[in-house]
Short mmCIF file of C-alpha atoms in Angstrom, two decimals:
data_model
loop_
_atom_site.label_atom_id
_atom_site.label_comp_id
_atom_site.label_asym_id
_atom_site.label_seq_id
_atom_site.Cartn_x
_atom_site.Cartn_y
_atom_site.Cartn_z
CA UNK E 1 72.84 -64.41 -47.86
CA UNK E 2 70.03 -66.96 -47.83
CA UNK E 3 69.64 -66.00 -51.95
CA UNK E 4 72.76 -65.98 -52.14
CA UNK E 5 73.08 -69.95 -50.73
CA UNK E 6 70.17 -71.19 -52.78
CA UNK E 7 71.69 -69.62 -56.03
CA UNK E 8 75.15 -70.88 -55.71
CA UNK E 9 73.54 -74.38 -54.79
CA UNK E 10 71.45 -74.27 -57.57
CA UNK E 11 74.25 -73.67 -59.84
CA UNK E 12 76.61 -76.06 -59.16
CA UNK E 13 73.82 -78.83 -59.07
CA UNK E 14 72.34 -77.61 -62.52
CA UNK E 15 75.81 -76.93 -64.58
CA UNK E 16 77.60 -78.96 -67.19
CA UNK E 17 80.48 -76.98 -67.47
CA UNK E 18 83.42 -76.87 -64.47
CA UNK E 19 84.03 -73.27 -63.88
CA UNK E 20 80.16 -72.65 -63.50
CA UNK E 21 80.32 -75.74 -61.02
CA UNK E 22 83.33 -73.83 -59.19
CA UNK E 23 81.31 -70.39 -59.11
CA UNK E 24 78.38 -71.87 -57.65
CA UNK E 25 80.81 -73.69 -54.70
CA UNK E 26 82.47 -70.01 -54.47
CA UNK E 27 79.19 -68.38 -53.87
CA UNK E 28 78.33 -71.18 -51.51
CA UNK E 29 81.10 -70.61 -49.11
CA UNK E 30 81.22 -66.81 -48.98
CA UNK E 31 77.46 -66.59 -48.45
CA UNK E 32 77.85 -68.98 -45.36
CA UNK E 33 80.83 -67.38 -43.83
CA UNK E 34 79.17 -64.76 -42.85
CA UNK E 35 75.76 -66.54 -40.67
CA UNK E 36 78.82 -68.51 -39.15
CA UNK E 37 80.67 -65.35 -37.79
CA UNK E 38 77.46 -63.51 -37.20
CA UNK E 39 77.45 -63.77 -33.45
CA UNK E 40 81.00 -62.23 -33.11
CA UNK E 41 82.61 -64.52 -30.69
CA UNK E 42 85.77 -66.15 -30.60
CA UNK E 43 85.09 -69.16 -31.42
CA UNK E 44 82.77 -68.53 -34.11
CA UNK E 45 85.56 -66.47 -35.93
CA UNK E 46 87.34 -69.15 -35.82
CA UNK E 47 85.37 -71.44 -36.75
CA UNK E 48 84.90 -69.11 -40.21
CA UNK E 49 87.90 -69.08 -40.81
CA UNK E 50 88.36 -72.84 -40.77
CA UNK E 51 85.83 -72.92 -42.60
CA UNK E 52 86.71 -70.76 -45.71
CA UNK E 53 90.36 -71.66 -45.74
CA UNK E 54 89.49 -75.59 -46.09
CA UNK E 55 86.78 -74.47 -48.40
CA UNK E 56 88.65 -72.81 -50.35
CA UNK E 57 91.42 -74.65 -50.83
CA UNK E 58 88.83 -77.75 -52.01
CA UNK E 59 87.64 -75.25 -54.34
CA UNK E 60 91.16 -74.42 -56.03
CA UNK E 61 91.97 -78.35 -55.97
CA UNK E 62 88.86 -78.85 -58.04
CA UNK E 63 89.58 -76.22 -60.57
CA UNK E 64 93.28 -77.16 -60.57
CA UNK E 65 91.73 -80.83 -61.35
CA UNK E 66 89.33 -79.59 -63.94
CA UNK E 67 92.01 -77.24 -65.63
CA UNK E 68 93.80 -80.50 -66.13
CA UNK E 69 91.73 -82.62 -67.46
CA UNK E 70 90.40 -79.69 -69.78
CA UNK E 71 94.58 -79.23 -70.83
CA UNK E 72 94.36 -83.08 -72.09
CA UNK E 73 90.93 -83.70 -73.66
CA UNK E 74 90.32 -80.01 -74.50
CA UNK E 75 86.79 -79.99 -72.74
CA UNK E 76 85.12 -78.94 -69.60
CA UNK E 77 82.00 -80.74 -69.66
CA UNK E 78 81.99 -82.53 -65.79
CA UNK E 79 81.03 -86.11 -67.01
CA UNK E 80 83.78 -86.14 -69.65
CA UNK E 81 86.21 -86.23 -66.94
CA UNK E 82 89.42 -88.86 -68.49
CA UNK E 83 92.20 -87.73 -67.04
CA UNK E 84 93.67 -90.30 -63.77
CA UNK E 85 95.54 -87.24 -62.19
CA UNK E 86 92.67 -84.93 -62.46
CA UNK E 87 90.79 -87.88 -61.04
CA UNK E 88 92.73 -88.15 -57.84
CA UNK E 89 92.85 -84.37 -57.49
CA UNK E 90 89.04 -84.11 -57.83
CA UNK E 91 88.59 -87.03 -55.56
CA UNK E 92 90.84 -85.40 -52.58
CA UNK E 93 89.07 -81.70 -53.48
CA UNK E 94 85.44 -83.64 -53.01
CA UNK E 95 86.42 -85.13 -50.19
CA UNK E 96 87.33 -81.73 -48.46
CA UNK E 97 84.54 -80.14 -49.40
CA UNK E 98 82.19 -83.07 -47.82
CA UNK E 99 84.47 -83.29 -44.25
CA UNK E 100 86.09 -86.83 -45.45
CA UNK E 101 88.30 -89.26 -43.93
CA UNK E 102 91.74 -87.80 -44.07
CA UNK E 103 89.79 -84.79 -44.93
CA UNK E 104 87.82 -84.56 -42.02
CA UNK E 105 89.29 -82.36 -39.36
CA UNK E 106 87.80 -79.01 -40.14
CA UNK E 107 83.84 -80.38 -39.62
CA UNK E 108 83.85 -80.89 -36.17
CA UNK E 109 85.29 -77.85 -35.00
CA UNK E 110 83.38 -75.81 -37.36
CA UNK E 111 80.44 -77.12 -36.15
CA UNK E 112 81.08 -76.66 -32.72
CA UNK E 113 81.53 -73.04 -33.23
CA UNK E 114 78.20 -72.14 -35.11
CA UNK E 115 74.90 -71.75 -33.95
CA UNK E 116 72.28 -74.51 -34.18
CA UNK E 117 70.61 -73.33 -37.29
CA UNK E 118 74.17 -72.66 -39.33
CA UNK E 119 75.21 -76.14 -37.86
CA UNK E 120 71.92 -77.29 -39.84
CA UNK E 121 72.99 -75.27 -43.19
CA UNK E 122 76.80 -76.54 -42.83
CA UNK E 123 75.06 -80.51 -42.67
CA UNK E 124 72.71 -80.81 -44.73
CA UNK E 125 72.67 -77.66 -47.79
CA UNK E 126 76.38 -77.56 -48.05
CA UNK E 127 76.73 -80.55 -48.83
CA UNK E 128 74.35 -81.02 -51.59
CA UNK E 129 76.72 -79.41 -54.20
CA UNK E 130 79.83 -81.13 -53.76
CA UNK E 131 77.25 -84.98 -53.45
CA UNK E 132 76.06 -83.54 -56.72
CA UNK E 133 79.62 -82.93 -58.02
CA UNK E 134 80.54 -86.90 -56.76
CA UNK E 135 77.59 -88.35 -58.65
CA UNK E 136 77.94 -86.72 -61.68
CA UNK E 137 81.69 -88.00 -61.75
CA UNK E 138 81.63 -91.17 -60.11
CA UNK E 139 82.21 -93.14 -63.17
CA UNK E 140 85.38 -91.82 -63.61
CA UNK E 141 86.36 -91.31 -60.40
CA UNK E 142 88.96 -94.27 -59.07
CA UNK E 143 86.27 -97.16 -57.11
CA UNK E 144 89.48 -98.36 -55.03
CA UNK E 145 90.40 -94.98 -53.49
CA UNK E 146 87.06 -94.04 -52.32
CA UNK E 147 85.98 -97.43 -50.67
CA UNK E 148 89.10 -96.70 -48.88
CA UNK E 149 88.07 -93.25 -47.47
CA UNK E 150 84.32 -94.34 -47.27
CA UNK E 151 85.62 -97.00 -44.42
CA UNK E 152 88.01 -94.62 -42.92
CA UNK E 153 85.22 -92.48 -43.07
CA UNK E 154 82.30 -94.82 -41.51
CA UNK E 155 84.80 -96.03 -39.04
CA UNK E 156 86.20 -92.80 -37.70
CA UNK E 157 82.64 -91.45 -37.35
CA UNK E 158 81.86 -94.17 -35.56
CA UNK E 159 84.79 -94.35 -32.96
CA UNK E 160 85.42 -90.48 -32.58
CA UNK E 161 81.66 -89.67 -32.14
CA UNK E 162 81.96 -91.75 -28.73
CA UNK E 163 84.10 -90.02 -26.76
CA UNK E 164 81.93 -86.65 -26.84
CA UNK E 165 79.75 -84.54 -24.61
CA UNK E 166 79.34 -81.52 -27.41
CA UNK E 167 75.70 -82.64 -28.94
CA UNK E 168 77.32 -80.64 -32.42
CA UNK E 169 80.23 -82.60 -31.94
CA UNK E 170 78.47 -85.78 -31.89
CA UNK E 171 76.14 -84.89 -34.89
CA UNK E 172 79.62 -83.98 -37.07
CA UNK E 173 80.63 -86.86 -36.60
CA UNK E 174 77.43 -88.94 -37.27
CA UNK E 175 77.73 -86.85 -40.64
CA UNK E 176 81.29 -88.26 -41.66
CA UNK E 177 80.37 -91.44 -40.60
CA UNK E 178 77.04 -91.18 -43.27
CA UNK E 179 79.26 -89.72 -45.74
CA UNK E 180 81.68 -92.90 -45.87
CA UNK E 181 77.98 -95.24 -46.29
CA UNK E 182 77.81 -92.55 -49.65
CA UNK E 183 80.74 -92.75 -50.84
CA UNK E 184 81.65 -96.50 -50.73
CA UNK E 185 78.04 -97.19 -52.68
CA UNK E 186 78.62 -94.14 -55.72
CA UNK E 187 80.54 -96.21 -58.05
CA UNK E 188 77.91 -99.31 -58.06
CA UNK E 189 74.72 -97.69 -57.54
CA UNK E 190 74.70 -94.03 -57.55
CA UNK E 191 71.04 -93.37 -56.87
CA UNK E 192 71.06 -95.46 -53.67
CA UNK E 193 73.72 -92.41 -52.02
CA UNK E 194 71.30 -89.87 -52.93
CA UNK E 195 68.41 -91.90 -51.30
CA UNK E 196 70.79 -91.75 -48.13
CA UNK E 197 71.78 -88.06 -48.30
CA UNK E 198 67.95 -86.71 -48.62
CA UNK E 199 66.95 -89.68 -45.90
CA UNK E 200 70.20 -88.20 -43.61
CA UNK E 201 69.08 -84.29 -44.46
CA UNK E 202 65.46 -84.98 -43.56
CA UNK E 203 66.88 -86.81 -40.27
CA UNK E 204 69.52 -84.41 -39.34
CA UNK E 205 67.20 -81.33 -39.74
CA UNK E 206 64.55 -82.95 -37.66
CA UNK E 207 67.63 -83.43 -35.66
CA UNK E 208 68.89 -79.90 -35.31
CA UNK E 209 65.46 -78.36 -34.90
CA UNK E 210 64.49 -79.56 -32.45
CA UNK E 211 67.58 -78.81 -30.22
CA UNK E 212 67.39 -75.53 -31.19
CA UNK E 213 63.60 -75.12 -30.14
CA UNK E 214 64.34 -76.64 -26.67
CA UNK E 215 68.14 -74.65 -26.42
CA UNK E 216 69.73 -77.83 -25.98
CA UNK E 217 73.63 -78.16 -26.76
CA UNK E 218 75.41 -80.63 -24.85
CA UNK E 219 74.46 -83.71 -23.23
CA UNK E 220 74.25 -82.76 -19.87
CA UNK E 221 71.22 -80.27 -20.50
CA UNK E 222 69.44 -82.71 -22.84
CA UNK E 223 69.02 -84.71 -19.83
CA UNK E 224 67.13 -82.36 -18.23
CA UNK E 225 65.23 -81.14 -20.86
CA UNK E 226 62.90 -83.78 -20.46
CA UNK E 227 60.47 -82.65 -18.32
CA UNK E 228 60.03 -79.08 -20.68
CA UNK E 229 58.99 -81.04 -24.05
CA UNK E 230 58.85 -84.18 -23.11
CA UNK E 231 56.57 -85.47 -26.27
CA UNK E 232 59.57 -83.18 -28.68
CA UNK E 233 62.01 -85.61 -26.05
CA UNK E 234 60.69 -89.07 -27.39
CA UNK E 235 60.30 -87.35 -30.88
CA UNK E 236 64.36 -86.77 -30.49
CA UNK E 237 65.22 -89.63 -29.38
CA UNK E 238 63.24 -91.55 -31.69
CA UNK E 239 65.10 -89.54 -34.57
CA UNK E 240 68.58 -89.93 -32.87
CA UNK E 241 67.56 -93.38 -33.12
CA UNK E 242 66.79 -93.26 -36.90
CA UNK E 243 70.03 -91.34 -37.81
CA UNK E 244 72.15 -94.53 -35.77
CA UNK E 245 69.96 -96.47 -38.64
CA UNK E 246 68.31 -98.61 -36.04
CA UNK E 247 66.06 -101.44 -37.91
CA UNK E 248 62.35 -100.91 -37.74
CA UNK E 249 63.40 -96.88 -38.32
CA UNK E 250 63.71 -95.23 -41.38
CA UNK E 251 67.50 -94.96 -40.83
CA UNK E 252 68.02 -98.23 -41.57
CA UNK E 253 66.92 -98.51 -44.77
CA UNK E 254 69.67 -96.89 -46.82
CA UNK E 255 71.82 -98.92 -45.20
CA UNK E 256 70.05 -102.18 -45.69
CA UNK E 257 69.92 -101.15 -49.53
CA UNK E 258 73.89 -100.35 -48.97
CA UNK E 259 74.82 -103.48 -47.68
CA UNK E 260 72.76 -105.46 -50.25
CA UNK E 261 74.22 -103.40 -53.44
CA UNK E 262 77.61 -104.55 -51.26
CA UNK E 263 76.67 -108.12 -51.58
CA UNK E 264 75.92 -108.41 -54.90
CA UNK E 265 79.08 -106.86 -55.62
CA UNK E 266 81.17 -109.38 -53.62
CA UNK E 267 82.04 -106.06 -51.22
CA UNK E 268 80.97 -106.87 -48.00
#
């Protein structure tokens, strides 16, 4: 399954051509399905299934999209991509892939429903294909509609991530609200939201391992937890700290970067 992961990864971020970009997303999700239902409970199964009908349906969106745009232009090279329907279409199949504002119900409660180290996978690796996807399209791609969802996104992430006790809960929605700080930047500086994905992987894994090492899953037992690790404790929260993109932390600097690209734009 692991093989499986890194190859359809690895095609999707190395094609030119759509339906090799699909297959690689295909392979993705039905080599992560099944270290989400591995432990057989309830709520994991459900959380699969969440999982690969959302997943699937961004997939058959984004060939729909592609099929489209190939129809017009007569091409399926990714960058060539001309067509405003297939635009939208890829846009909304993107955005379901990534866990999205309006898109965005399916992450959380996936998440909550997978172990630590499949919550890890489903934050960081599985969303490197569909980023890739965004970047390599973002030209085309309508700048109005996604600074729309990437403030949706950043605000909803934001708001919702308050009112919970479930630590996977909490670190979904820390990811949406990253993903709207991507997605508003891609049509002005492109490079800048892959700074902030590898900067939010490399945080969010930290992140994820080390609740897993101490066994730590809601709030109420990281408290406690303390007195176990307590160097891995300032380590966490130091990191927690980093992934709210705190100034003197390393958090802080995509969004810094953000916020000046916004500027010069007459954004913010």
């Amino acid at each position: 399954f692991t093989t499986s992961l890194l190859l359809g990864t690895t095609m999707t971020i190395s094609s030119n051509h759509w339906i090799m970009a699909w297959a690689g997303l295909e392979i993705n999700t039905l080599a992560i399905l099944p270290m989400i239902s591995k432990s057989h409970h309830p709520r994991a199964i459900e959380a699969a299934t969440k999982y690969f009908l959302t997943q699937a349906t961004a997939s058959a969106l984004l060939l729909f999209s592609s099929m489209i745009n190939a129809w017009q232009t007569g091409q399926w090279d990714i960058t060539q991509l001309t067509n405003p329907t297939s635009c939208l279409i890829l846009t909304s199949a993107i955005a379901m892939k990534l866990g999205l504002v309006p898109f965005h119900f399916w992450f959380p409660e996936v998440l909550q429903g997978t172990p630590l180290t499949t919550g890890l996978l489903l934050s960081t690796l599985m969303k490197f294909p569909p980023i890739t996807l965004l970047y390599m399209t973002s030209p085309s791609l309508n700048p109005t509609v996604l600074t729309f969802m990437a403030i949706l996104s950043t605000a909803l992430g934001g708001w919702m991530g308050l009112n919970q006790t479930q630590i996977r809960k909490i670190l979904a929605f820390s990811s949406i609200s990253h993903l709207g700080w991507m997605t508003i930047i891609i049509s002005y500086n492109p490079k800048l939201t892959l700074l902030n994905f590898y900067l939010y992987a490399l945080m969010t894994t930290a992140t994820f391992l080390t609740l897993n090492s101490t066994k730590t899953s809601k709030l109420s037992t990281l408290m406690t937890t303390w007195t176990k690790a307590p160097a891995l404790n300032a380590a966490l929260l130091l990191t927690l700290l980093s992934l709210a993109g705190l100034p003197p932390l390393t958090g802080f600097l995509p969004k810094w970067l953000i916020i000046q690209e916004l500027t010069k734009q007459d954004m913010a």
